[in-house]
CSV table of N, CA and C in Angstrom, one decimal:
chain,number,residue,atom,x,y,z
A,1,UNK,N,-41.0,1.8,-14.4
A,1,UNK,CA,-42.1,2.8,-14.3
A,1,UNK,C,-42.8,2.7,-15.7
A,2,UNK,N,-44.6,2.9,-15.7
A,2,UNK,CA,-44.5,2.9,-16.7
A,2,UNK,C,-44.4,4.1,-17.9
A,3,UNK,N,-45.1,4.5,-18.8
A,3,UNK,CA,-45.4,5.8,-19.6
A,3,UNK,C,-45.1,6.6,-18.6
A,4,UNK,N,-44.3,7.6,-18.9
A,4,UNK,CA,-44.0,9.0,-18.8
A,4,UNK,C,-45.7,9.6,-18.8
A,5,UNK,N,-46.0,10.8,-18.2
A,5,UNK,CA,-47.5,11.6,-18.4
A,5,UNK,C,-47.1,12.0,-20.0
A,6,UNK,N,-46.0,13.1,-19.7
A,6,UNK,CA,-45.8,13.4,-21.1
A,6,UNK,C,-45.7,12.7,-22.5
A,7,UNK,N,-44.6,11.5,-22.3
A,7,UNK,CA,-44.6,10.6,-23.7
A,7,UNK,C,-46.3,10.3,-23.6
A,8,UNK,N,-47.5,9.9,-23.0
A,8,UNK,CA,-48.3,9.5,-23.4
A,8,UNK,C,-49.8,10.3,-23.6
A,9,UNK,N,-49.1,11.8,-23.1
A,9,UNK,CA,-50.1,12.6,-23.8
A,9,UNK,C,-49.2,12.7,-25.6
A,10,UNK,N,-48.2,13.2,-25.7
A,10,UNK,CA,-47.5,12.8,-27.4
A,10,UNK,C,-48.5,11.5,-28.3
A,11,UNK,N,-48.4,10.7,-27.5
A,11,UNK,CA,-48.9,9.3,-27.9
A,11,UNK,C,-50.3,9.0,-28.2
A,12,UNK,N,-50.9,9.7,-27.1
A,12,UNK,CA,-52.2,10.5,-27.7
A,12,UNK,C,-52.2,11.1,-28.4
A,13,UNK,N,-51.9,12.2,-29.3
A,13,UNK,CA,-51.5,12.9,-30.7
A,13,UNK,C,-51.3,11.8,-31.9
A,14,UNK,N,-50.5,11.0,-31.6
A,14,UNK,CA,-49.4,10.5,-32.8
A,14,UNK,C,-49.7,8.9,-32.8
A,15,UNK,N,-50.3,8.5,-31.8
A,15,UNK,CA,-50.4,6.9,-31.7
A,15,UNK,C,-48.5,6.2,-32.2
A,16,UNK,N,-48.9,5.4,-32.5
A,16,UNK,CA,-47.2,4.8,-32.4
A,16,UNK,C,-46.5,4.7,-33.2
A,17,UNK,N,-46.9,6.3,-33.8
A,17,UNK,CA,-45.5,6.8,-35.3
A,17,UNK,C,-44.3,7.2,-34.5
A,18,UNK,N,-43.7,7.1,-35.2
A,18,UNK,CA,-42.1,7.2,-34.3
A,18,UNK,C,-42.3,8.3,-34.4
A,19,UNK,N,-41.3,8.5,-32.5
A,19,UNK,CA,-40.6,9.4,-32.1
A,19,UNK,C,-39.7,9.5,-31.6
A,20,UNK,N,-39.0,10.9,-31.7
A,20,UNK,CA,-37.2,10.6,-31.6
A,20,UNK,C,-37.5,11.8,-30.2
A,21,UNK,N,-36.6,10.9,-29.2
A,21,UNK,CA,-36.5,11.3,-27.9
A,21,UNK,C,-35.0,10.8,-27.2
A,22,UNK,N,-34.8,11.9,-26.9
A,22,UNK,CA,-33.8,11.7,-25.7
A,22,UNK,C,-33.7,10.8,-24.7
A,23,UNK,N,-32.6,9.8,-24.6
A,23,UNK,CA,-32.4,8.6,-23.5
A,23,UNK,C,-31.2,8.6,-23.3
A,24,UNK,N,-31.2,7.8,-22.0
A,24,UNK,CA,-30.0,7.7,-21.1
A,24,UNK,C,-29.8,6.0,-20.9
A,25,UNK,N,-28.6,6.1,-21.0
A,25,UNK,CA,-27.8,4.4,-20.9
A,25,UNK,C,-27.0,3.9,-19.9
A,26,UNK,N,-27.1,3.7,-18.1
A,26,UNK,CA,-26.3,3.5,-17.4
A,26,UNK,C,-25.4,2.2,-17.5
A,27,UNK,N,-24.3,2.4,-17.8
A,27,UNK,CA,-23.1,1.0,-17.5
A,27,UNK,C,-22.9,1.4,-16.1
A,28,UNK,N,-23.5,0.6,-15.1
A,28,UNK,CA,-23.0,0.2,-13.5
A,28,UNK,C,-21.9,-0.8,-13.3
A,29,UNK,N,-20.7,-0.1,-12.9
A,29,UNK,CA,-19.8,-1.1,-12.8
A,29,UNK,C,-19.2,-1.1,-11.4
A,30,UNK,N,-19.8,-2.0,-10.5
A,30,UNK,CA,-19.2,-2.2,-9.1
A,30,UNK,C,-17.7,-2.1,-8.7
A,31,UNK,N,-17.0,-2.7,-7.5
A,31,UNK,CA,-15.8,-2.5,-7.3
A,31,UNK,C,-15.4,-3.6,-7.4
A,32,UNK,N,-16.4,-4.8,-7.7
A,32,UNK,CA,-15.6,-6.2,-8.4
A,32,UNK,C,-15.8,-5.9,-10.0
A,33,UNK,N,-15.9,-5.2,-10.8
A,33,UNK,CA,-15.9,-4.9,-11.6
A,33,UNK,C,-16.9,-5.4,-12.4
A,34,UNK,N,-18.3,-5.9,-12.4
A,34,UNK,CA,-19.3,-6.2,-12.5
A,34,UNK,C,-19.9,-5.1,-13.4
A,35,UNK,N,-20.7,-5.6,-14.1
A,35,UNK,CA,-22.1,-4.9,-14.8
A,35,UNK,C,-23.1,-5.2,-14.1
A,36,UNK,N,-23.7,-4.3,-14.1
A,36,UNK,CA,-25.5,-4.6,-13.7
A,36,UNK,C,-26.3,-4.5,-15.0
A,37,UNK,N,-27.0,-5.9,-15.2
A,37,UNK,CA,-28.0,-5.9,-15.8
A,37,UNK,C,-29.1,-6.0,-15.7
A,38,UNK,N,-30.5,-5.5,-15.7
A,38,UNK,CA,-31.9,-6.1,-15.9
A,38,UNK,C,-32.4,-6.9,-17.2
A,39,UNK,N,-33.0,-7.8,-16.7
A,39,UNK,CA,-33.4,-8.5,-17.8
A,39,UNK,C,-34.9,-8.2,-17.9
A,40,UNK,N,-35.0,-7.3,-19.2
A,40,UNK,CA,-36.4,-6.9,-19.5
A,40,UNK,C,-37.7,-7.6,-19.6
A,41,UNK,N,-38.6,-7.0,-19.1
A,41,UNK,CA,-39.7,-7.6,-19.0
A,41,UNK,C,-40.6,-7.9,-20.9
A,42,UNK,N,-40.6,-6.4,-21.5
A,42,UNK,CA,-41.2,-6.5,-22.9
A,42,UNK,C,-40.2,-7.4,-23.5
A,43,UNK,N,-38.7,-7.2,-23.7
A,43,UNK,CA,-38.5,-8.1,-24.4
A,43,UNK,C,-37.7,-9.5,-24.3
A,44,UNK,N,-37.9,-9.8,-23.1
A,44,UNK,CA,-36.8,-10.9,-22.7
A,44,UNK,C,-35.2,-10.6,-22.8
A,45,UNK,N,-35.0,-10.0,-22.6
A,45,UNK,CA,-33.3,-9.7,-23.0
A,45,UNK,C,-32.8,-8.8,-21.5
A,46,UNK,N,-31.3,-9.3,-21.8
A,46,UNK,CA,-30.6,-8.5,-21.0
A,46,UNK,C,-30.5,-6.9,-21.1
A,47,UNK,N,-30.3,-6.0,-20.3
A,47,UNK,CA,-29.9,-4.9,-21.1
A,47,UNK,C,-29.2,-4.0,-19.5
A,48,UNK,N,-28.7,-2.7,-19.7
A,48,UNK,CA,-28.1,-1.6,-18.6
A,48,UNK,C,-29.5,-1.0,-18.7
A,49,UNK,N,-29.5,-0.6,-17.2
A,49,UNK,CA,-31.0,0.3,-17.2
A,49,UNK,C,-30.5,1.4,-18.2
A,50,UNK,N,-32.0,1.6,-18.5
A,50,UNK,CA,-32.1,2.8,-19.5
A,50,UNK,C,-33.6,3.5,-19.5
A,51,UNK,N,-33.3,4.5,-20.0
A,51,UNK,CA,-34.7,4.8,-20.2
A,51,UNK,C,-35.0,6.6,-21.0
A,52,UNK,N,-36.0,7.1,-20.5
A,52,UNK,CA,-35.9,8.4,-21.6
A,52,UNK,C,-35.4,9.7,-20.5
A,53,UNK,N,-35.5,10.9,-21.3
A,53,UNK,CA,-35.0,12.3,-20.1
A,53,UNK,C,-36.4,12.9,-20.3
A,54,UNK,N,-37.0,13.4,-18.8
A,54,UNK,CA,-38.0,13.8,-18.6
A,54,UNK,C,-38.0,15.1,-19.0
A,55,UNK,N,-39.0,16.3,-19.7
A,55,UNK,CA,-38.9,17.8,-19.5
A,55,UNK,C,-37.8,18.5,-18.1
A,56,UNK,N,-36.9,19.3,-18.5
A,56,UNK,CA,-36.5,19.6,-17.5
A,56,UNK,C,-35.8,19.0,-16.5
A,57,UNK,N,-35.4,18.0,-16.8
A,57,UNK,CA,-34.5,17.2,-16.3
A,57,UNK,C,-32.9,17.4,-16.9
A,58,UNK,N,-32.0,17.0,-16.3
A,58,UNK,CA,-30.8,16.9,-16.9
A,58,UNK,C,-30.4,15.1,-17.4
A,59,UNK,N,-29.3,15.0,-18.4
A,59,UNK,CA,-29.4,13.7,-18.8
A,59,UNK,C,-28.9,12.7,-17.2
A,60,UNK,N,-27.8,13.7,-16.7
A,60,UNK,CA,-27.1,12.9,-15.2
A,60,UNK,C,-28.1,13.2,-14.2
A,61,UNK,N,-29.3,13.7,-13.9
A,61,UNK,CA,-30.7,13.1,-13.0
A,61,UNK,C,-31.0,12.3,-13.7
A,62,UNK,N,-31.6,12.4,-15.1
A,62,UNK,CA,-32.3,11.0,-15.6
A,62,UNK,C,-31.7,9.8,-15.5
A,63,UNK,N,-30.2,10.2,-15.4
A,63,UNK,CA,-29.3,8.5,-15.5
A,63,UNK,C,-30.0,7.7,-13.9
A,64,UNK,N,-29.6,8.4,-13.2
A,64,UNK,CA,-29.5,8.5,-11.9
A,64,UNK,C,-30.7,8.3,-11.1
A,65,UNK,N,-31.4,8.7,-12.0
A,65,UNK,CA,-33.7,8.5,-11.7
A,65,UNK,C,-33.6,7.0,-12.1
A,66,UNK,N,-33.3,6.7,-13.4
A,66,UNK,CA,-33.8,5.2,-14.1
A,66,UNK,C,-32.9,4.5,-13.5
A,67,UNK,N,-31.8,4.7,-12.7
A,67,UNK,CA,-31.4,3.2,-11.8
A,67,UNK,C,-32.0,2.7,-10.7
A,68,UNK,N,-32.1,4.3,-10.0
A,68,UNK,CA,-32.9,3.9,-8.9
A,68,UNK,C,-34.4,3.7,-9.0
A,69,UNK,N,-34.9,4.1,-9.9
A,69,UNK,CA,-36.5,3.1,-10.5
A,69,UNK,C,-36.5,2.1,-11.2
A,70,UNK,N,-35.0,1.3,-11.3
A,70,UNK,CA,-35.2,0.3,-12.2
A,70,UNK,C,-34.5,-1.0,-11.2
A,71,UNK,N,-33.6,-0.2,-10.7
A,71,UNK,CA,-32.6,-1.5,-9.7
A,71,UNK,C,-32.4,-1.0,-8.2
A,72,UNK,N,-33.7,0.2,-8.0
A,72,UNK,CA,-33.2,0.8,-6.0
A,72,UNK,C,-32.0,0.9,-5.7
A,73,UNK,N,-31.2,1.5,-6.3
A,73,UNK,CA,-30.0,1.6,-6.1
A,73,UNK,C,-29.4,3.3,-6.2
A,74,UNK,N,-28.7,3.7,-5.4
A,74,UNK,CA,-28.1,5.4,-6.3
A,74,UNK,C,-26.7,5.0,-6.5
A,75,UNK,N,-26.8,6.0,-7.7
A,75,UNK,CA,-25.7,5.7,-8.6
A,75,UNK,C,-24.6,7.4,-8.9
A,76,UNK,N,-23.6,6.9,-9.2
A,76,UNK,CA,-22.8,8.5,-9.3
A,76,UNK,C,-22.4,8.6,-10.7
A,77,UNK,N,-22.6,9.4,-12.0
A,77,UNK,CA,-22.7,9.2,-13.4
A,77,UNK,C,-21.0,9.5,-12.8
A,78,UNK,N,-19.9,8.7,-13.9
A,78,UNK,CA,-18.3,9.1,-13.8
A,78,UNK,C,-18.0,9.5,-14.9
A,79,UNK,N,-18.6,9.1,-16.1
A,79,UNK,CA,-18.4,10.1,-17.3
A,79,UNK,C,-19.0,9.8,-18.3
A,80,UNK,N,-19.3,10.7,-19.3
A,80,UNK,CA,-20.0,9.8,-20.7
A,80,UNK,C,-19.3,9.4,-21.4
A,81,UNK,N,-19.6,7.9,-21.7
A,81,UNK,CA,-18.7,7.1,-23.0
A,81,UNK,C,-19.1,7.1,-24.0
A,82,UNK,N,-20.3,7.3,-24.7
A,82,UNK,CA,-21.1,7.7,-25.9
A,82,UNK,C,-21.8,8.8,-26.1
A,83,UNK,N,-22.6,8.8,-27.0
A,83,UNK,CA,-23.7,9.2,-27.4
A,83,UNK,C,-24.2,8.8,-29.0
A,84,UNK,N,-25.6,7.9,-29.0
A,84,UNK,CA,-25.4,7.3,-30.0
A,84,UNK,C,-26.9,7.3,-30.6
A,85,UNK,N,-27.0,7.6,-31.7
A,85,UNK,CA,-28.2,7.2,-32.4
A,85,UNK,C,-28.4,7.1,-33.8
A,86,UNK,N,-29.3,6.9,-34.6
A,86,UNK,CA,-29.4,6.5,-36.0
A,86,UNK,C,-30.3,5.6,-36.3
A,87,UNK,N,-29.9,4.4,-37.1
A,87,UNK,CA,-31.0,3.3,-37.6
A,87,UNK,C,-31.1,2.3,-36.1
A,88,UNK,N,-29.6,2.2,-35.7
A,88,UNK,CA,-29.2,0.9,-34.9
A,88,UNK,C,-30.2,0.7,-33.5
A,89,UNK,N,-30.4,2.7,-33.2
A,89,UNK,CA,-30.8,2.7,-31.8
A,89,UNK,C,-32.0,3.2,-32.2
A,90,UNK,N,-33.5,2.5,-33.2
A,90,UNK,CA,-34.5,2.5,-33.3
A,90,UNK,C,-35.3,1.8,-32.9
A,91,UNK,N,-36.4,1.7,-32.2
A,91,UNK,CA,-36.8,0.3,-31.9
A,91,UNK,C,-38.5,0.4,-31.7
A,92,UNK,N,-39.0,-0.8,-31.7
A,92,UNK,CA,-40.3,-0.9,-32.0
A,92,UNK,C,-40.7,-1.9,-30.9
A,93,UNK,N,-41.4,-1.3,-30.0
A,93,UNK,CA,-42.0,-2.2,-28.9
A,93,UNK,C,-43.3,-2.9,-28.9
A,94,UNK,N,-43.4,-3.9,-28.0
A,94,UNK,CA,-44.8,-4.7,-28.5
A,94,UNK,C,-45.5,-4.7,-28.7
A,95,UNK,N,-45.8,-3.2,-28.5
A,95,UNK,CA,-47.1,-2.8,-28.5
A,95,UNK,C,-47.4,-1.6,-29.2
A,96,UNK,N,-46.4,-1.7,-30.4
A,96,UNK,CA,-46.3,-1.1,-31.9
A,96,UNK,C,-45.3,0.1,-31.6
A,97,UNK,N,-45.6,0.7,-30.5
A,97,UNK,CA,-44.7,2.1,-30.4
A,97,UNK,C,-43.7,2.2,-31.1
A,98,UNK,N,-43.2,3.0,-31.8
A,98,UNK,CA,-41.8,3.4,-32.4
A,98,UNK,C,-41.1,4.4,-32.2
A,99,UNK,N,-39.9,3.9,-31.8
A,99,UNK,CA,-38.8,5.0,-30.8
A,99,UNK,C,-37.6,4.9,-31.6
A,100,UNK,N,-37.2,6.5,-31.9
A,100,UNK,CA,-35.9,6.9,-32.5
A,100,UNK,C,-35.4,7.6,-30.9
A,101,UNK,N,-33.8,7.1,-30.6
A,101,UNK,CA,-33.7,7.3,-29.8
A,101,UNK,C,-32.1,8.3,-30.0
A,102,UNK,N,-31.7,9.4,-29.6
A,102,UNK,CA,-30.6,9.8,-29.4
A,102,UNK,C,-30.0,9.4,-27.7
A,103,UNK,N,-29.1,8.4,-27.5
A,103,UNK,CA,-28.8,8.2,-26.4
A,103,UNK,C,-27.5,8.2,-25.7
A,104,UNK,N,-27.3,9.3,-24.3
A,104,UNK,CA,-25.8,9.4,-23.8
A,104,UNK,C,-25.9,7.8,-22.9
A,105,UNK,N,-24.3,7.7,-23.2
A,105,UNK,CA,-24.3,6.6,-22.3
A,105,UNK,C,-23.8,7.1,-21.2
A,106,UNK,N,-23.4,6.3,-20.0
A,106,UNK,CA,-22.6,6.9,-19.2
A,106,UNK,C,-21.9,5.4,-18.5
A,107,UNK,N,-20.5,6.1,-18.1
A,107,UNK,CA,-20.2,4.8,-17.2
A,107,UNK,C,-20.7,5.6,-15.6
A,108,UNK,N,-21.0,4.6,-15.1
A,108,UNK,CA,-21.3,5.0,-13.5
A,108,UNK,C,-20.8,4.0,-12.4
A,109,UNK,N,-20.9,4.4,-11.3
A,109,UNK,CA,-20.7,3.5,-10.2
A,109,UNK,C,-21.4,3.6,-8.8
A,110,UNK,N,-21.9,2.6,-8.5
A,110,UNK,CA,-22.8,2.8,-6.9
A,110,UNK,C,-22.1,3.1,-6.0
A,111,UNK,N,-23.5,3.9,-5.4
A,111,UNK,CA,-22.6,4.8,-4.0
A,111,UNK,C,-22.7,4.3,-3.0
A,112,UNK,N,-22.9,2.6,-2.4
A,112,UNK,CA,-23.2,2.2,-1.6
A,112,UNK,C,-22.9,0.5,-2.0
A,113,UNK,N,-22.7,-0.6,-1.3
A,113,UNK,CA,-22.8,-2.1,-1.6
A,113,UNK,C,-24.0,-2.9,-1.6
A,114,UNK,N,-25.2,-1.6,-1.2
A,114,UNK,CA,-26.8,-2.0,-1.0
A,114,UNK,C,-27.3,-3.5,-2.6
A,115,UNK,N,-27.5,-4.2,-2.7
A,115,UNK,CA,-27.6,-5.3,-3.5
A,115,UNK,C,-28.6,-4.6,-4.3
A,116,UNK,N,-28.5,-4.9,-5.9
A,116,UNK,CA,-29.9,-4.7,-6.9
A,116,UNK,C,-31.0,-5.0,-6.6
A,117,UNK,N,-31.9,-4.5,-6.8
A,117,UNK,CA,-33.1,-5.6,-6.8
A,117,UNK,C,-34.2,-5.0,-8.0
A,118,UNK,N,-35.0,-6.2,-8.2
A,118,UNK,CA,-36.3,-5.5,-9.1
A,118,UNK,C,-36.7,-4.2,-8.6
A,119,UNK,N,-37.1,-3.3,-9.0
A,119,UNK,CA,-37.7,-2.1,-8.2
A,119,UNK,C,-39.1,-1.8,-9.2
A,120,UNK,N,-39.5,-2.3,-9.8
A,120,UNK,CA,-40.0,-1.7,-10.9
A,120,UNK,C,-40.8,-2.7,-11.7
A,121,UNK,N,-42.4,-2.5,-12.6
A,121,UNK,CA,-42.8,-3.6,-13.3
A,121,UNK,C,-42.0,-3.8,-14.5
A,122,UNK,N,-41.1,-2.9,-15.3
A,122,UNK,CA,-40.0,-3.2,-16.5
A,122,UNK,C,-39.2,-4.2,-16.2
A,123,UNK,N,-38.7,-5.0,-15.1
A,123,UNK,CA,-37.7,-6.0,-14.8
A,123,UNK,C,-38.1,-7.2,-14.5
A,124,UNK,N,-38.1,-8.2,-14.8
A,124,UNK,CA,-37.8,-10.0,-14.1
A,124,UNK,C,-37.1,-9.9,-13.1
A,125,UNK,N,-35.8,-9.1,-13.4
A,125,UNK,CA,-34.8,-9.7,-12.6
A,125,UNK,C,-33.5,-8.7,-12.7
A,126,UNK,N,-32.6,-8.3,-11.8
A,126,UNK,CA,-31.7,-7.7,-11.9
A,126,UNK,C,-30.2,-7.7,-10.9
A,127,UNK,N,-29.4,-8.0,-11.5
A,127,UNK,CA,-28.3,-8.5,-10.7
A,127,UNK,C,-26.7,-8.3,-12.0
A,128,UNK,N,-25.9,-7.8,-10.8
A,128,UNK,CA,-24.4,-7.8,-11.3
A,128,UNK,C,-24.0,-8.8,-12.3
A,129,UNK,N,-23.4,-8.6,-13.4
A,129,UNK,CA,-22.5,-9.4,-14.1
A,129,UNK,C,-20.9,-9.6,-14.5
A,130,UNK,N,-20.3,-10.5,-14.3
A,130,UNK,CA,-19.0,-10.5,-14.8
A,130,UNK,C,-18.5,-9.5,-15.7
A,131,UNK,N,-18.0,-9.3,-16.0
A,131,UNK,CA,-18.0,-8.5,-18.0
A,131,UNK,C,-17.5,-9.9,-18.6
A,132,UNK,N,-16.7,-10.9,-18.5
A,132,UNK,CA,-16.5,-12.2,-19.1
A,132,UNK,C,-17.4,-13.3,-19.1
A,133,UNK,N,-18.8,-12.8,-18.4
A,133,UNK,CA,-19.4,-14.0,-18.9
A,133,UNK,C,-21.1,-13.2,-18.8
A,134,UNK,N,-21.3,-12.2,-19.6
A,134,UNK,CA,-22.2,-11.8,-19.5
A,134,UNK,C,-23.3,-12.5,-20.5
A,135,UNK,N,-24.6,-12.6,-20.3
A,135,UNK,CA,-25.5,-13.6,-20.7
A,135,UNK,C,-25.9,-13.2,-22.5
A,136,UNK,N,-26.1,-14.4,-23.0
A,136,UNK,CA,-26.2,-14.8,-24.0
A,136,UNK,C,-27.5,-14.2,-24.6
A,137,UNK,N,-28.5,-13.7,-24.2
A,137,UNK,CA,-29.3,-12.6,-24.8
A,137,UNK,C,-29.7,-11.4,-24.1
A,138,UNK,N,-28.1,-10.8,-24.8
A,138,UNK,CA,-28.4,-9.2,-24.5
A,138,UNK,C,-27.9,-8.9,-25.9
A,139,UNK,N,-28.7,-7.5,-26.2
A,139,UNK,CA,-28.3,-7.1,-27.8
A,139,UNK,C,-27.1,-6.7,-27.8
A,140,UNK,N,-26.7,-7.1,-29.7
A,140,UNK,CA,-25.6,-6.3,-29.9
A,140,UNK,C,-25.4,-4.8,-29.4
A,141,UNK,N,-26.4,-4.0,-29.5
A,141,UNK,CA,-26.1,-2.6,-29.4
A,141,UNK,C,-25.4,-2.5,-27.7
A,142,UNK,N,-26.5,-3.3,-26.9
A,142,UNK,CA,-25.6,-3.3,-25.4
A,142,UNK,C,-24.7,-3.6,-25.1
A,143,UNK,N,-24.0,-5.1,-25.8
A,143,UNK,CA,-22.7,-5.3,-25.3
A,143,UNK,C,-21.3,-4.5,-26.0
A,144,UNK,N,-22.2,-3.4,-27.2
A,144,UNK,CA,-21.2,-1.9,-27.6
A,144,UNK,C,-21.4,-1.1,-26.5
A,145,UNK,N,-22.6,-0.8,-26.0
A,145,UNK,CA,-22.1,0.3,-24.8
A,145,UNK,C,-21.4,-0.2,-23.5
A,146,UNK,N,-21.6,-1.4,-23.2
A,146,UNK,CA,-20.5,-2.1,-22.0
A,146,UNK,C,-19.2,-2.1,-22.7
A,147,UNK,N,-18.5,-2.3,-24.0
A,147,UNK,CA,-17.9,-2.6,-24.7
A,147,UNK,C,-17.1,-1.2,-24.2
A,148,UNK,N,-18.2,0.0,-24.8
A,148,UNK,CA,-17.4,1.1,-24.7
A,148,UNK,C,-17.4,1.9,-22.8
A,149,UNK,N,-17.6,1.1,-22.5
A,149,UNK,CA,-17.6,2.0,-21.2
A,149,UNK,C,-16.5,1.4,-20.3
A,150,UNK,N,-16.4,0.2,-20.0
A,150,UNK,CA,-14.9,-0.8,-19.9
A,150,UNK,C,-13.6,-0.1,-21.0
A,151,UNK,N,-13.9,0.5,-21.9
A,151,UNK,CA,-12.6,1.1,-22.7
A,151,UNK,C,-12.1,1.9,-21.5
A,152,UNK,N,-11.0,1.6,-21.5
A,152,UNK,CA,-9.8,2.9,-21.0
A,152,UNK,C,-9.6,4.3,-21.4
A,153,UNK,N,-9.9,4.3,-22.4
A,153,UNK,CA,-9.9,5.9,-23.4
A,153,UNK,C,-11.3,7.3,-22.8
A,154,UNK,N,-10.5,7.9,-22.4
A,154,UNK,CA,-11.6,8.9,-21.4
A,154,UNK,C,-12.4,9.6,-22.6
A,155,UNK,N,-12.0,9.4,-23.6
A,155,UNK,CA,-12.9,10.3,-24.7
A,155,UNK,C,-14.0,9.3,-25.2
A,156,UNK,N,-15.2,10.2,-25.5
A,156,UNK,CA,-16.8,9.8,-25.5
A,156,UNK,C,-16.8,9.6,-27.0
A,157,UNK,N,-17.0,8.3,-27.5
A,157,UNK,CA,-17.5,7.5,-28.5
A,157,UNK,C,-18.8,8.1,-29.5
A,158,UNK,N,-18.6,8.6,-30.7
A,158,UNK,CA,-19.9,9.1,-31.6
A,158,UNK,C,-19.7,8.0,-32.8
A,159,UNK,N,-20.7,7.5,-32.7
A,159,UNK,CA,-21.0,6.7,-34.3
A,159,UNK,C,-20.7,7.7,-35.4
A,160,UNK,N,-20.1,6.7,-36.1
A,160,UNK,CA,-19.9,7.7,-37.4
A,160,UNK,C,-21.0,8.2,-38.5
A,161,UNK,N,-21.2,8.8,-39.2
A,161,UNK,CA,-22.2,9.1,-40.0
A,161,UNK,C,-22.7,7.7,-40.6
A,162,UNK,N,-24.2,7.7,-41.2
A,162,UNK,CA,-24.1,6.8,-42.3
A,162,UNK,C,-23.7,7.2,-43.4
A,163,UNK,N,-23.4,5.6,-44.2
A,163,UNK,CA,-22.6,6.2,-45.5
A,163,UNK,C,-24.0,5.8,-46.4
């Protein structure tokens, strides 16, 4: 999907000085034990749908909105394994925007065996992955939140301060 109404009346104000917004990070992990990835359209890379929380929304509808507008799929959030922001989860899109992001992760799982598909102009492509052979360009920060959502430990992951 693209711009939010909201983020782009902001964007109208501020043009593409950063702004720190609320996002959500789905790890989709099937009953073969798969990841779902989309491989992004801005930047060529792998990544877990993600995206921002709308006004009034909760972060588990926004998880649950950006799968099913990113990969047609519904999804059931099973718990949060992060919540992470700082320098790492800043980022600067092609088209200058600059996003500070505070973002929950979540592990989740489909409520149905209905297949991924593109749903959306943000994607190339989108389909299940191994977790042992997941593709060679997806960022460090993503294969920490698959990292952490595959952990066994039921407790939610916070970056530590910077030093």
């Amino acid at each position: 999907m693209p711009i939010s109404d909201y983020i782009r009346n902001i964007r109208a104000k501020i043009g593409s000085q950063l702004l720190l917004l609320p996002g959500v990070t789905a790890i989709v992990i099937n009953d073969c034990g798969e990841v779902l990835l989309q491989l992004r359209r801005d930047t060529g890379t792998w990544a877990p749908p993600s995206g921002g929380v709308e006004p009034g929304e909760t972060v588990a509808e926004a998880v649950k909105r950006e799968v099913l507008e990113e990969a047609g799929i519904e999804i059931e959030p099973k718990a949060i394994v992060a919540v992470l922001s700082g320098a790492d989860y800043n980022v600067t899109y092609p088209n200058g925007d600059q996003l500070a992001s505070v973002t929950t992760v979540f592990r989740c799982r489909p409520l149905d065996a209905a297949p991924p598909r593109v749903n959306d102009d943000e994607s190339q492509d989108i389909r299940y992955f191994k977790t042992d052979s997941l593709p060679e360009n997806i960022l460090p920060r993503h294969r920490r939140m698959i990292s952490l959502a595959l952990n066994s430990d039921a407790r939610a992951y916070f970056d530590p301060p910077s030093a």
